[in-house]
Short mmCIF file of C-alpha atoms and ligand atoms in Angstrom, two decimals:
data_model
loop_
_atom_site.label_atom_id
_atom_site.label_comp_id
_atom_site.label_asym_id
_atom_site.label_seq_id
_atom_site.Cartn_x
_atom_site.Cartn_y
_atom_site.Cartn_z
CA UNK W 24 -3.57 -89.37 25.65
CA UNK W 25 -0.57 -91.75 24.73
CA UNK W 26 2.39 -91.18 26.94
CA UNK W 27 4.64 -91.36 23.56
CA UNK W 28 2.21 -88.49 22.52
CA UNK W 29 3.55 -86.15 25.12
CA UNK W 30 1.28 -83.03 25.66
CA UNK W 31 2.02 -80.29 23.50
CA UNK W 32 0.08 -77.63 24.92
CA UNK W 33 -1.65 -77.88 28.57
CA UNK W 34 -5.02 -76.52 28.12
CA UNK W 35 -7.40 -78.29 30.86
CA UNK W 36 -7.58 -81.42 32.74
CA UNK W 37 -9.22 -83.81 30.85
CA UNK W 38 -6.54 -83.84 28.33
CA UNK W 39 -5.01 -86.01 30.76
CA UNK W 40 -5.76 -89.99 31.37
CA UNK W 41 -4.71 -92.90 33.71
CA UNK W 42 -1.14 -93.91 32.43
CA UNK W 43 -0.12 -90.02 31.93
CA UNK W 44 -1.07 -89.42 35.43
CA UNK W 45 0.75 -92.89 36.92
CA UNK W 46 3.81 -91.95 34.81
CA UNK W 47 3.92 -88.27 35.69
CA UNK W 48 3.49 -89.52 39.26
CA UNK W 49 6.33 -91.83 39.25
CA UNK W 50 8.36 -89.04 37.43
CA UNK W 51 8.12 -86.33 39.50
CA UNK W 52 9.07 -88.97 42.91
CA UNK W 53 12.20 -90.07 40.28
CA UNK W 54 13.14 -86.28 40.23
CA UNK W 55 12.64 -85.71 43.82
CA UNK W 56 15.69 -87.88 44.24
CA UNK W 57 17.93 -85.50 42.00
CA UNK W 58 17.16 -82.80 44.73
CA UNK W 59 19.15 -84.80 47.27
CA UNK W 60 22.26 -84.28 45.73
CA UNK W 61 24.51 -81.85 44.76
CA UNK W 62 25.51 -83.55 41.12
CA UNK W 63 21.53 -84.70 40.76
CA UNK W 64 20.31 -81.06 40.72
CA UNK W 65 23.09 -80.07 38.46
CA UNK W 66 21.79 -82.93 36.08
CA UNK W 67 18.77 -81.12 36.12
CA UNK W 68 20.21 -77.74 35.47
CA UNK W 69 21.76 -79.23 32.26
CA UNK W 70 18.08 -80.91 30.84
CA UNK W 71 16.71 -77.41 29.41
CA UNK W 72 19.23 -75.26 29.92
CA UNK W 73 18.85 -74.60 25.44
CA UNK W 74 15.44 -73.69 26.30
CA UNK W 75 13.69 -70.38 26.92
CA UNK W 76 10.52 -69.94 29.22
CA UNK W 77 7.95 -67.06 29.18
CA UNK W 78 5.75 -66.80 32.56
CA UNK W 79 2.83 -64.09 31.46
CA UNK W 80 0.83 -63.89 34.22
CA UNK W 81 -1.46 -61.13 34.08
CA UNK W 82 -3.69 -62.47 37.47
CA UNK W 83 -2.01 -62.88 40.76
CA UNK W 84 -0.12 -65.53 41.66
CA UNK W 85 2.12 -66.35 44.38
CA UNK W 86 2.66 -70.19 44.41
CA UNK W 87 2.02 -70.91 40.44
CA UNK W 88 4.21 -68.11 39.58
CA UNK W 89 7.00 -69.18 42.15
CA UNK W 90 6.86 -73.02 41.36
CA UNK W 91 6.86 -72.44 37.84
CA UNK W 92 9.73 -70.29 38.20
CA UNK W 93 11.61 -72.47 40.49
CA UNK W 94 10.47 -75.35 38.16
CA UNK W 95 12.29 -74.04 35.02
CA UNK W 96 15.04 -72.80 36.80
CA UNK W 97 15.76 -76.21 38.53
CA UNK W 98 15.96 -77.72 34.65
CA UNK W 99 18.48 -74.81 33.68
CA UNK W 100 15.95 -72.56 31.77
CA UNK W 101 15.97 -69.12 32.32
CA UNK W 102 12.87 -67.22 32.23
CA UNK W 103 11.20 -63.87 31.73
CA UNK W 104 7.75 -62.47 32.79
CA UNK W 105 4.95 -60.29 32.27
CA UNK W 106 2.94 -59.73 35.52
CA UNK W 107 0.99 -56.55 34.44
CA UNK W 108 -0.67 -56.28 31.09
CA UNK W 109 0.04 -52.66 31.42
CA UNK W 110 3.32 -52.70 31.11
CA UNK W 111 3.70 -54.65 27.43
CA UNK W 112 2.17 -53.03 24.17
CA UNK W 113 -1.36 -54.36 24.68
CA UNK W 114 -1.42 -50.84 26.51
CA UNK W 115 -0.96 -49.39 23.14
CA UNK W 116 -3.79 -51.18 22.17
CA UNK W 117 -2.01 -54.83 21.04
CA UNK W 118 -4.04 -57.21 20.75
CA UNK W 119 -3.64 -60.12 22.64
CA UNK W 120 -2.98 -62.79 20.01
CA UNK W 121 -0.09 -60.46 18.84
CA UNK W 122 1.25 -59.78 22.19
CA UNK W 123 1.68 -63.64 22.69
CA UNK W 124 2.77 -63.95 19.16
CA UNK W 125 5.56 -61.77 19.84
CA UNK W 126 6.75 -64.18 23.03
CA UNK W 127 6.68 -67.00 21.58
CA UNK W 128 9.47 -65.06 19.13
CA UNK W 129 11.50 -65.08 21.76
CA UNK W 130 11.34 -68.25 23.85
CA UNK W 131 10.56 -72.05 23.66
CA UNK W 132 7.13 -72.01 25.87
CA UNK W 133 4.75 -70.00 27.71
CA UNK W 134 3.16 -70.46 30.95
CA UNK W 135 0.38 -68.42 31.10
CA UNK W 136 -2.04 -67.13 33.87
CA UNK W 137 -5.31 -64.79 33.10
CA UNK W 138 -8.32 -63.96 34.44
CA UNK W 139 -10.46 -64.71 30.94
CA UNK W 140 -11.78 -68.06 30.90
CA UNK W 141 -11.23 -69.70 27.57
CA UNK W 142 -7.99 -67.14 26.63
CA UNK W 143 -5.44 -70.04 26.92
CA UNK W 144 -7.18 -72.32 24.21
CA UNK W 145 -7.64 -69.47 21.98
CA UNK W 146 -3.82 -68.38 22.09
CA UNK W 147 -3.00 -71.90 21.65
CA UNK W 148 -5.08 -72.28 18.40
CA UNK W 149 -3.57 -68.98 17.41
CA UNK W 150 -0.11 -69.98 17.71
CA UNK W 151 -0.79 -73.33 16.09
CA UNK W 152 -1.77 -71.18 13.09
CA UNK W 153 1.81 -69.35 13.16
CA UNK W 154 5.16 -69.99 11.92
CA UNK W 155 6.39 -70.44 15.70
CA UNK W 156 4.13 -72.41 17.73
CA UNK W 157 5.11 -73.06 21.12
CA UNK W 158 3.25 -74.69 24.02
CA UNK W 159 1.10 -72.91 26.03
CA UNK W 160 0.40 -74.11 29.37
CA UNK W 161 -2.75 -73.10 31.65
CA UNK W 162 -1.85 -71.75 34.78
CA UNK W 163 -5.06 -70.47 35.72
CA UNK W 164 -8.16 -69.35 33.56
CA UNK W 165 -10.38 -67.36 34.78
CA UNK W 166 -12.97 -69.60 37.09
CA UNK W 167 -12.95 -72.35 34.13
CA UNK W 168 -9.12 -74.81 34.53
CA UNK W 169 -6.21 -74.96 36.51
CA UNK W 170 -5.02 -78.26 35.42
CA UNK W 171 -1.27 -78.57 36.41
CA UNK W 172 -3.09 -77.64 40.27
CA UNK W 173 -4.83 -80.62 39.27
CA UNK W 174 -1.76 -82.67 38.62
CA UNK W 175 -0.20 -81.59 42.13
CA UNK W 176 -3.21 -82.49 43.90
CA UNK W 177 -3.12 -85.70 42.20
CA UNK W 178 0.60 -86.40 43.37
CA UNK W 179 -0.29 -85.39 46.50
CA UNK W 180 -3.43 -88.10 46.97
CA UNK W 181 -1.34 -90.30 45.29
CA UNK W 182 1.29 -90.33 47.51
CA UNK W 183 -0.93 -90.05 50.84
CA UNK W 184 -2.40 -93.00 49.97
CA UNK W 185 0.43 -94.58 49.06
CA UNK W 186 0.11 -97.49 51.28
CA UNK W 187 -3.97 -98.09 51.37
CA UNK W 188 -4.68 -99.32 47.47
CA UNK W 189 -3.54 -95.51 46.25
CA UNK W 190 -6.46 -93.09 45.04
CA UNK W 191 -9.02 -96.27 43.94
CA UNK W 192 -12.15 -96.30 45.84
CA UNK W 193 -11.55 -93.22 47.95
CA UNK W 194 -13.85 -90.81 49.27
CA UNK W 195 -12.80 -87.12 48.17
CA UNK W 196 -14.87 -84.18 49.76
CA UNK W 197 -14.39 -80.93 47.94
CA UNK W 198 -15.53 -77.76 50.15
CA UNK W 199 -15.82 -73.88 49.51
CA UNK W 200 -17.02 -71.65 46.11
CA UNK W 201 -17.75 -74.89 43.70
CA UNK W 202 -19.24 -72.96 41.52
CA UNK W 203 -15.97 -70.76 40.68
CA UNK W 204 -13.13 -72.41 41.91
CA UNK W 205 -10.83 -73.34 38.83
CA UNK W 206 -8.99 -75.89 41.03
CA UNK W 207 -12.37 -78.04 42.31
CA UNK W 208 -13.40 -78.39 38.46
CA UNK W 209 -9.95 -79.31 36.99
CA UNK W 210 -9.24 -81.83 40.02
CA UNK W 211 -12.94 -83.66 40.26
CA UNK W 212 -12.39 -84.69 36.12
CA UNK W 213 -8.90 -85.76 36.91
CA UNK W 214 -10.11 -88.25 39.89
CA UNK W 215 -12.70 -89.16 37.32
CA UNK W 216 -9.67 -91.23 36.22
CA UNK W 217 -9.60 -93.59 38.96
CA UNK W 218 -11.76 -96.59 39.97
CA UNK W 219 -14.62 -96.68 42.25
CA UNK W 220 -13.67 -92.96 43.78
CA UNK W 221 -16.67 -90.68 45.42
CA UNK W 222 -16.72 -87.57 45.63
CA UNK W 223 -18.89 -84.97 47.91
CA UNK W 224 -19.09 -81.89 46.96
CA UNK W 225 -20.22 -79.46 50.10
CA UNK W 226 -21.16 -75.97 49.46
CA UNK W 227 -23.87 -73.28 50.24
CA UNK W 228 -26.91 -73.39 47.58
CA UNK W 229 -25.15 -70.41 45.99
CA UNK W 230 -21.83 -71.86 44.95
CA UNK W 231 -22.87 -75.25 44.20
CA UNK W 232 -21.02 -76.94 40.75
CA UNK W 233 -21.97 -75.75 37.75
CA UNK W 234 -23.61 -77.81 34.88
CA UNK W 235 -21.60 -78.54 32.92
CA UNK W 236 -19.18 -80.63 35.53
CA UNK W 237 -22.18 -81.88 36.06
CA UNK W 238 -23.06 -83.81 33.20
CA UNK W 239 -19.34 -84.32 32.87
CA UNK W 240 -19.10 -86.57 35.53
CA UNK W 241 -22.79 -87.86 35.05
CA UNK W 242 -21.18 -88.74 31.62
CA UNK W 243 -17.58 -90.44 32.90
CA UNK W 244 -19.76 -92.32 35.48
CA UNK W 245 -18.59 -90.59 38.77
CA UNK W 246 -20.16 -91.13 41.63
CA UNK W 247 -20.75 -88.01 43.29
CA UNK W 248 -23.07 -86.07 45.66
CA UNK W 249 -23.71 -82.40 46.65
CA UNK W 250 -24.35 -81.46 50.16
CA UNK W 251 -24.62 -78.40 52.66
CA UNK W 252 -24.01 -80.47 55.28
CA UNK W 253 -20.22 -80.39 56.26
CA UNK W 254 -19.74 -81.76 59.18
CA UNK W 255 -21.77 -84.76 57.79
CA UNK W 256 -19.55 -85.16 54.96
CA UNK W 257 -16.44 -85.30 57.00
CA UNK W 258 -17.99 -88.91 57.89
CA UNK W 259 -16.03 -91.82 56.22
CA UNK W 260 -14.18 -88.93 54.13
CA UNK W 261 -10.32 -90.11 52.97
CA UNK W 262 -9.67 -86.83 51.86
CA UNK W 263 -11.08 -82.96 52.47
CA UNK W 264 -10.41 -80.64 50.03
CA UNK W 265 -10.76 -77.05 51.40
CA UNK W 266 -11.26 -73.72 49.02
CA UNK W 267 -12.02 -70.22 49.46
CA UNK W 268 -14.34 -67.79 48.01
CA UNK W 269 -13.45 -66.51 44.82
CA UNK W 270 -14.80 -63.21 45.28
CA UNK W 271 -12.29 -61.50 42.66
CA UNK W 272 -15.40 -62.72 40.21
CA UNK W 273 -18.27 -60.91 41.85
CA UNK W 274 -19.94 -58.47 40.28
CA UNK W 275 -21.43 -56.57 42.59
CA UNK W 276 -19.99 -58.44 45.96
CA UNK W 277 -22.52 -60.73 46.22
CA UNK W 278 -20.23 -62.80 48.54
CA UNK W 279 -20.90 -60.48 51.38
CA UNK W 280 -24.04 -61.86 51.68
CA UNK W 281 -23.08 -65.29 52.06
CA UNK W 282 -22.39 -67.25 55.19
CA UNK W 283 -19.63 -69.57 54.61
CA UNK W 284 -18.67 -69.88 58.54
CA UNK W 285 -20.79 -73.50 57.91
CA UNK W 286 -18.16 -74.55 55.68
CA UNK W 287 -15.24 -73.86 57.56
CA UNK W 288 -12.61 -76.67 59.00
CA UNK W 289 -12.41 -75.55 62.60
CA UNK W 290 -9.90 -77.18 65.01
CA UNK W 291 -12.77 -78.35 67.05
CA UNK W 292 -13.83 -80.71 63.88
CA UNK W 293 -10.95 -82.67 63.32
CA UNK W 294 -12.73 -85.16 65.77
CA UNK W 295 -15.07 -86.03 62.61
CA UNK W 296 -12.09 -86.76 60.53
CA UNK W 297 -10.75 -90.53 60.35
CA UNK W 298 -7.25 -90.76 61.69
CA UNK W 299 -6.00 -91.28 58.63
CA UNK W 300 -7.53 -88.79 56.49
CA UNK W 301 -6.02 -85.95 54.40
CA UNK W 302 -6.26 -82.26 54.24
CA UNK W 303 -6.05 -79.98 51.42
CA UNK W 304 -5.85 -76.68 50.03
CA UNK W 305 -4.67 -74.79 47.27
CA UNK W 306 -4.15 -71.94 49.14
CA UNK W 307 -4.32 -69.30 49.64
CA UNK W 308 -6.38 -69.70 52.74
CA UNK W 309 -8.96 -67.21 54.23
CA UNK W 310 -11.19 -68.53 57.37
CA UNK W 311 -12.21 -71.60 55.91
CA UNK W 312 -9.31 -73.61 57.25
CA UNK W 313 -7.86 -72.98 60.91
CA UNK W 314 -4.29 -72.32 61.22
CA UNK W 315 -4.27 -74.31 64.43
CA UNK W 316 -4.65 -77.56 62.27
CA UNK W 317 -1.11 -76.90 60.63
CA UNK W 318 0.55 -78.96 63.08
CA UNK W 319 -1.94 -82.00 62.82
CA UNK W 320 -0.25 -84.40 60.58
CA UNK W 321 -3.41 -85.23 58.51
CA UNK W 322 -2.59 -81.35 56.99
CA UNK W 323 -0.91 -81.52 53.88
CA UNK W 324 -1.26 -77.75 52.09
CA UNK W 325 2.18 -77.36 52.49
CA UNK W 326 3.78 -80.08 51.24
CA UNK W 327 0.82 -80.07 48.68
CA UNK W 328 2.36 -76.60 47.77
CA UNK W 329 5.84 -77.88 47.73
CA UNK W 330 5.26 -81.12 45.39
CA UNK W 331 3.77 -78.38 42.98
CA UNK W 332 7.11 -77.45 42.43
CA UNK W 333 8.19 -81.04 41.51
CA UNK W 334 5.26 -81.67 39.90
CA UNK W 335 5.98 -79.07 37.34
CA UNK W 336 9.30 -79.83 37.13
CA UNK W 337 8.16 -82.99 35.65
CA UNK W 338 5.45 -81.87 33.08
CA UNK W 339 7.83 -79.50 31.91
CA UNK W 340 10.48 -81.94 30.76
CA UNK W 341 7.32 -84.12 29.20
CA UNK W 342 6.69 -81.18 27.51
CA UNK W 343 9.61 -79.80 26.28
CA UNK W 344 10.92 -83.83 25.37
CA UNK W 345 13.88 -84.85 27.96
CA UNK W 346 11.73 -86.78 30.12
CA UNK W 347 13.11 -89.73 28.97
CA UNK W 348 16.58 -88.57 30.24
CA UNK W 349 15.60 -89.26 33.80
CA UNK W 350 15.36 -93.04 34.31
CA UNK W 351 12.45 -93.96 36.08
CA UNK W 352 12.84 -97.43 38.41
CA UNK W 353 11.83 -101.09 37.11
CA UNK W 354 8.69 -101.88 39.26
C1 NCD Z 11 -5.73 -71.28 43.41
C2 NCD Z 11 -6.06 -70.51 42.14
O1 NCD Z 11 -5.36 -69.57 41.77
O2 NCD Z 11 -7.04 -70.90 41.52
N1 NCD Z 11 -4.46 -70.97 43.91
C3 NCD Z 11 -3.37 -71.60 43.40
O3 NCD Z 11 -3.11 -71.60 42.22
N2 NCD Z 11 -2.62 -72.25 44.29
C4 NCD Z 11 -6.79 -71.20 44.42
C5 NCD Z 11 -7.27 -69.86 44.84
O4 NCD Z 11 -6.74 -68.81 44.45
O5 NCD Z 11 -8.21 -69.85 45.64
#
């Protein structure tokens, strides 16, 4: 993708390549700076304050939902939500093509959240077919994308690494339910982006990657391994990447049956962790990461949460074309 040819919609992460990602990078640090000031955030209140945003969110969020919100409120745009498919018409048996057709009557994008993998892409092609299309952005699909997660986590690397070469030739170990966490797929095919970067993905047999990621990265040349050993892969590791179960997709609670205690980030481990390594999450967090390690400074979940904010204030004024209204610094 040309960074002229500004996403319309945000559908999933490879969409995204190498110059979007340094420009949306250096964007969303240029926008940080409005925040420090009283007349910088009212800048930002005037950018989309024509605009209308719709936040249908139909699976539960706390962080997406919030930073979104925050997000378009910070660039003037008010908003309106659906949280609970029961209370619009597709209780009345809408479908939902023209529940979403009926938003995007009413505002200038939607942000959307659902538990059906695939739904964003097919509301998207529907509303390209319409007299109103408006962008739809993936906030979560079911286990399949989460690709503005994916741009936080980026921004997050990115700046962690700021002063060792930047993501290039790191080591990224991704931990947890592989198999259906939206945010491990859409991130590993964004670091597919960058040079000479490893990554190991640790899980128990039963949530190992699926295939197609697989061949994915087989395909874009990533070098990648999968492991069950943990505590191994914390060796040499620049960055851990910690997830929890996504048992909301079980279908008859299979994940009872699985131990995950081996793929845990105990206090006690940090020892195995270079000094200068990373930690992640996209939270919410379960067992699988300590809250004694919120005080180390290698944790970064919360300021990973935070940039999300930032980060989407940025995509949305790509989006929505006023991007160019913030004036990024000469290198
Ligand atoms: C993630 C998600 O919803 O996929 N959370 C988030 O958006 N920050 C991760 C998760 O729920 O485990």
């Amino acid at each position: 993708m040309h960074l002229d040819d500004r996403p319309f919609h945000v559908l999933e992460s490879s969409q995204f390549d190498r110059p979007f990602l340094d420009y949306i990078c250096l964007l969303t640090d240029t926008i940080r700076r409005f925040d420090k000031s009283k007349e910088g955030l009212m800048y930002l209140r005037g950018l989309l304050a024509h605009k209308r945003a719709m936040l249908y969110f139909t699976q539960p969020s706390t962080r997406t939902f919030l930073s979104f919100q925050s997000a378009c409120h910070i660039l003037g745009m008010p908003t309106s939500e659906i949280r609970d498919s029961s209370t619009s018409s597709e209780r009345k048996g809408e479908s939902i093509e023209d529940s979403l057709q009926t938003f995007s009557s009413y505002v200038d994008i939607i942000i959307m959240r659902t538990q059906v993998p695939g739904l964003c892409n097919q509301i998207a092609n529907h509303l390209d077919n319409t007299d109103r299309p408006v962008p739809i952005i993936n906030a979560g699909s079911g286990p399949d994308e989460h690709p503005t997660q994916a741009l936080l986590d980026i921004y997050t690397l990115n700046r962690s690494f700021i002063r060792r070469g930047g993501i290039p030739g790191k080591t990224i170990t991704l931990v947890g339910d592989l198999k259906r966490g939206r945010t491990v797929r859409s991130l590993s095919l964004l670091l597919a982006n960058y040079e000479d970067i490893k990554i190991r993905f640790v899980s128990p047999k039963e949530y190992r990657i699926e295939d197609d990621l697989r061949l994915q990265l087989t395909k874009k040349g990533v070098q990648f391994e999968e492991t069950s050993d943990f505590i191994g892969a914390l060796d040499g590791t620049d960055a851990v990447y910690m997830t929890r179960v996504q048992d909301e997709y079980d279908a008859n609670n299979e994940s009872a049956a699985i131990n995950i205690d081996n793929y845990s980030l105990k206090y006690e481990d940090l020892c195995h962790l270079k000094k200068e390594a990373v930690i992640m999450h996209p939270l919410p967090r379960r067992t699988e990461l300590d809250t004694r390690i919120d005080k180390d400074p290698r944790a970064k979940y919360w300021r990973q949460e935070r940039n999300g904010m930032w980060t989407r204030v940025a995509l949305l004024t790509m989006i929505l074309g006023v991007h160019r209204n913030i004036v990024l610094p000469d290198l």
